[in-house]
CSV table of C-alpha atoms in Angstrom, one decimal:
chain,number,residue,atom,x,y,z
Q,1,MET,CA,98.9,69.9,75.7
Q,2,THR,CA,99.7,68.8,72.2
Q,3,VAL,CA,96.2,67.6,71.2
Q,4,GLN,CA,94.5,70.0,68.8
Q,5,SER,CA,91.0,70.2,67.3
Q,6,LEU,CA,90.3,71.0,63.8
Q,7,PRO,CA,87.2,70.7,61.5
Q,8,LEU,CA,86.8,67.4,59.6
Q,9,ARG,CA,86.2,69.3,56.3
Q,10,GLN,CA,89.6,71.0,56.7
Q,11,LEU,CA,91.3,67.6,57.6
Q,12,LEU,CA,90.0,65.8,54.5
Q,13,GLN,CA,91.4,68.7,52.3
Q,14,GLN,CA,94.9,67.7,53.6
Q,15,PRO,CA,97.2,65.1,52.1
Q,16,LEU,CA,96.5,62.0,54.3
Q,17,ARG,CA,98.0,58.5,54.2
Q,18,PHE,CA,94.9,56.8,55.5
Q,19,VAL,CA,91.3,57.6,56.2
Q,20,LEU,CA,89.0,55.0,58.0
Q,21,TRP,CA,85.7,55.5,56.3
Q,22,PRO,CA,83.4,53.0,54.3
Q,23,PRO,CA,84.6,52.3,50.7
Q,24,ALA,CA,82.7,54.4,48.3
Q,25,LEU,CA,81.4,51.7,46.0
Q,26,ARG,CA,80.0,49.5,48.8
Q,27,PHE,CA,78.6,52.5,50.7
Q,28,TYR,CA,76.7,54.1,47.9
Q,29,LEU,CA,75.6,50.7,46.5
Q,30,THR,CA,74.2,49.6,49.9
Q,31,HIS,CA,72.3,52.8,50.3
Q,32,ALA,CA,70.9,52.7,46.8
Q,33,LEU,CA,69.7,49.0,47.3
Q,34,VAL,CA,68.0,50.1,50.6
Q,35,LEU,CA,66.4,52.9,48.8
Q,36,LEU,CA,65.1,50.7,46.1
Q,37,ALA,CA,63.9,48.1,48.5
Q,38,SER,CA,61.9,50.7,50.6
Q,39,LEU,CA,60.4,52.2,47.5
Q,40,ALA,CA,59.3,48.8,46.3
Q,41,ALA,CA,57.8,47.9,49.7
Q,42,VAL,CA,55.8,51.0,49.6
Q,43,ALA,CA,54.6,50.6,45.9
Q,44,ALA,CA,53.8,47.0,46.5
Q,45,ALA,CA,51.7,47.8,49.7
Q,46,LEU,CA,49.8,50.5,47.7
Q,47,TRP,CA,49.2,48.2,44.6
Q,48,TYR,CA,48.1,45.1,46.4
Q,49,GLY,CA,46.0,47.3,48.9
Q,50,ARG,CA,44.0,48.8,46.1
Q,51,GLN,CA,40.9,46.8,47.0
Q,52,GLY,CA,41.2,47.4,50.7
Q,53,PHE,CA,44.1,47.9,53.2
Q,54,GLY,CA,44.8,45.0,55.4
Q,55,LEU,CA,47.4,44.8,58.2
Q,56,ILE,CA,50.0,43.5,55.9
Q,57,HIS,CA,49.5,46.5,53.6
Q,58,TRP,CA,49.8,48.9,56.5
Q,59,VAL,CA,53.0,47.3,57.7
Q,60,GLY,CA,54.6,47.4,54.2
Q,61,ALA,CA,53.4,51.1,53.8
Q,62,VAL,CA,54.5,52.4,57.2
Q,63,PHE,CA,57.8,50.6,57.6
Q,64,GLY,CA,58.8,51.0,54.0
Q,65,GLY,CA,57.8,54.7,54.2
Q,66,VAL,CA,59.9,55.2,57.2
Q,67,LEU,CA,62.8,53.5,55.7
Q,68,LEU,CA,62.4,55.4,52.5
Q,69,LEU,CA,62.4,58.8,54.3
Q,70,VAL,CA,65.6,57.7,56.3
Q,71,SER,CA,67.2,56.6,52.9
Q,72,LEU,CA,66.3,60.0,51.4
Q,73,TRP,CA,67.8,62.1,54.2
Q,74,PRO,CA,70.8,63.7,52.6
Q,75,ALA,CA,73.1,63.3,55.7
Q,76,ASN,CA,72.8,59.6,55.4
Q,77,TRP,CA,74.5,59.7,52.1
Q,78,SER,CA,77.6,61.3,53.5
Q,79,ARG,CA,80.6,59.0,54.1
Q,80,GLN,CA,82.2,61.8,56.2
Q,81,ARG,CA,79.8,61.1,59.0
Q,82,LEU,CA,81.3,57.6,59.5
Q,83,VAL,CA,85.0,58.7,59.6
Q,84,ASN,CA,86.6,57.8,62.9
Q,85,LEU,CA,90.3,57.7,62.3
Q,86,ALA,CA,92.9,59.3,59.9
Q,87,PHE,CA,96.6,59.8,59.9
Q,88,ASP,CA,99.5,61.4,57.8
Q,89,ASP,CA,103.2,61.2,58.1
Q,90,ASP,CA,103.2,63.2,61.4
Q,91,ARG,CA,99.9,63.2,63.1
Q,92,LEU,CA,97.1,60.9,64.1
Q,93,TYR,CA,93.5,62.1,63.9
Q,94,ILE,CA,90.7,60.8,66.1
Q,95,VAL,CA,87.5,61.8,64.5
Q,96,ASN,CA,83.8,62.4,65.4
Q,97,GLY,CA,82.3,62.3,61.9
Q,98,ILE,CA,78.8,63.2,63.1
Q,99,LYS,CA,80.0,66.3,64.8
Q,100,GLY,CA,82.6,67.0,62.0
Q,101,VAL,CA,85.5,67.5,64.4
Q,102,ALA,CA,88.9,65.8,64.5
Q,103,MET,CA,91.4,65.7,67.4
Q,104,ALA,CA,95.1,65.7,66.2
Q,105,LEU,CA,98.0,64.4,68.2
Q,106,PRO,CA,101.6,63.4,67.2
Q,107,ARG,CA,101.9,59.9,65.8
Q,108,GLU,CA,104.6,58.9,68.3
Q,109,ARG,CA,101.8,58.8,70.9
Q,110,VAL,CA,100.7,55.6,69.3
Q,111,LEU,CA,102.2,52.8,71.5
Q,112,ALA,CA,100.6,49.7,70.1
Q,113,VAL,CA,98.0,48.4,67.6
Q,114,ASN,CA,95.9,45.7,69.1
Q,115,ARG,CA,94.4,43.3,66.5
Q,116,GLY,CA,91.7,41.6,68.7
Q,117,LYS,CA,87.9,42.1,68.1
Q,118,LEU,CA,86.1,43.5,71.1
Q,119,PRO,CA,82.5,44.6,71.9
Q,120,GLY,CA,81.9,48.2,71.9
Q,121,HIS,CA,79.9,50.1,74.6
Q,122,ASP,CA,77.1,50.6,72.0
Q,123,GLY,CA,77.1,47.1,70.8
Q,124,ALA,CA,79.3,47.7,67.7
Q,125,ILE,CA,82.2,45.4,67.1
Q,126,ILE,CA,85.6,47.0,67.5
Q,127,ALA,CA,87.9,45.9,64.8
Q,128,PHE,CA,91.1,47.0,66.4
Q,129,THR,CA,92.3,49.3,69.2
Q,130,LEU,CA,95.2,51.8,69.6
Q,131,ASP,CA,97.1,52.3,72.9
Q,132,LEU,CA,97.8,56.1,73.2
Q,133,SER,CA,100.1,57.9,75.6
Q,134,LEU,CA,97.9,60.7,76.9
Q,135,SER,CA,97.7,62.8,79.9
Q,136,GLU,CA,94.3,63.1,81.8
Q,137,ALA,CA,93.7,66.5,80.3
Q,138,GLU,CA,94.3,65.3,76.8
Q,139,LEU,CA,92.1,62.3,77.3
Q,140,GLU,CA,89.3,64.4,78.7
Q,141,CYS,CA,89.6,66.8,75.7
Q,142,ILE,CA,89.4,63.9,73.2
Q,143,ASN,CA,86.4,62.3,74.9
Q,144,ARG,CA,84.6,65.6,75.0
Q,145,ALA,CA,85.1,66.0,71.3
Q,146,LEU,CA,84.0,62.4,70.7
Q,147,GLY,CA,80.9,62.7,73.0
Q,148,ALA,CA,82.3,59.7,75.0
Q,149,GLN,CA,83.3,58.8,78.5
Q,150,ALA,CA,86.5,57.0,79.5
Q,151,GLU,CA,86.0,53.3,80.3
Q,152,GLU,CA,88.0,51.7,83.0
Q,153,ARG,CA,88.5,48.5,80.9
Q,154,PHE,CA,90.4,50.7,78.4
Q,155,ARG,CA,92.4,52.7,81.0
Q,156,LEU,CA,95.7,50.7,81.1
Q,157,ASP,CA,97.7,53.1,83.3
Q,158,GLU,CA,97.9,56.7,84.3
Q,159,GLN,CA,99.4,57.8,81.0
Q,160,ARG,CA,98.1,55.1,78.7
Q,161,TYR,CA,94.5,54.7,77.4
Q,162,ARG,CA,93.1,52.3,74.7
Q,163,PHE,CA,90.8,53.6,71.9
Q,164,GLY,CA,88.6,51.3,69.9
Q,165,PHE,CA,87.6,51.7,66.2
Q,166,VAL,CA,85.0,49.9,64.1
Q,167,GLY,CA,86.0,48.6,60.8
Q,168,ASN,CA,83.6,50.8,58.6
Q,169,TRP,CA,83.0,48.0,56.1
Q,170,GLN,CA,86.7,47.6,55.5
Q,171,PRO,CA,88.1,44.1,54.9
Q,172,ARG,CA,89.9,43.2,58.2
Q,173,ARG,CA,93.1,41.9,56.9
Q,174,ARG,CA,93.6,45.0,54.7
Q,175,LEU,CA,92.6,47.3,57.5
Q,176,LEU,CA,95.1,45.9,59.9
Q,177,GLU,CA,97.8,46.1,57.3
Q,178,ARG,CA,97.1,49.8,56.8
Q,179,VAL,CA,97.1,50.8,60.5
Q,180,SER,CA,100.1,48.6,61.3
Q,181,VAL,CA,102.5,51.3,60.2
Q,182,LEU,CA,101.5,53.3,63.3
Q,183,ALA,CA,103.0,50.9,65.9
Q,184,PRO,CA,103.8,47.2,66.5
Q,185,VAL,CA,100.7,45.0,66.1
Q,186,VAL,CA,100.0,42.9,69.2
Q,187,ALA,CA,97.2,40.6,70.2
Q,188,VAL,CA,94.8,41.7,73.1
Q,189,THR,CA,95.4,39.5,76.1
Q,190,GLY,CA,93.9,39.1,79.6
Q,191,ARG,CA,90.4,40.0,80.4
Q,192,ASP,CA,90.0,41.9,77.1
Q,193,ALA,CA,90.8,38.9,74.9
Q,194,PRO,CA,88.0,37.9,72.5
Q,195,ALA,CA,86.5,34.5,73.0
Q,196,ASP,CA,86.6,33.6,69.2
Q,197,GLU,CA,89.6,35.2,67.4
Q,198,ASP,CA,90.1,34.6,63.8
Q,199,ASP,CA,91.6,36.4,60.8
Q,200,ASP,CA,88.8,36.2,58.3
Q,201,ASP,CA,87.6,39.3,56.4
Q,202,TRP,CA,84.5,40.7,58.1
Q,203,ASP,CA,82.9,44.1,58.4
Q,204,ASP,CA,81.6,45.9,61.4
């Protein structure tokens, strides 16, 4: 079995050609705006509720406070938690950013890059998929690291499985250009084809 596990921190210290994570400026700016908005909601609820707290003041204070606590949680400011894919000249890395683990396999295992948008199992929009050549043992090892289960719609044949990746706030055209070096880019066909396919820039 050629699939190997390594810590995400160690992976990010290596020279990589591509890492699929949110752009730094958009990521930190969005978090900063959410933090300021939640802080403003709490402050406004307290200010306008000085003469007596009504329902609207409680709603602003509670929901604003919860959002403020979430925004202040240090882990939520880490882009590493959202990494899901990386590659260098020789290897592809499928990443579980939350667990901080990456599964490495040779790049020649990538058989195709599929450009169609698909719904994910958790409701997220899959920006693209990769068809990988994997044995059952390797597939089980990767899914165990990802905390996922194999889906029949992505099982193409006995040695070929399709993995989906969200766009992580990356412009779609640019994202597809970056991953197209892995294998030929094809459109998803058959029962997995999206109902409304377009090439506009969008984020997951």
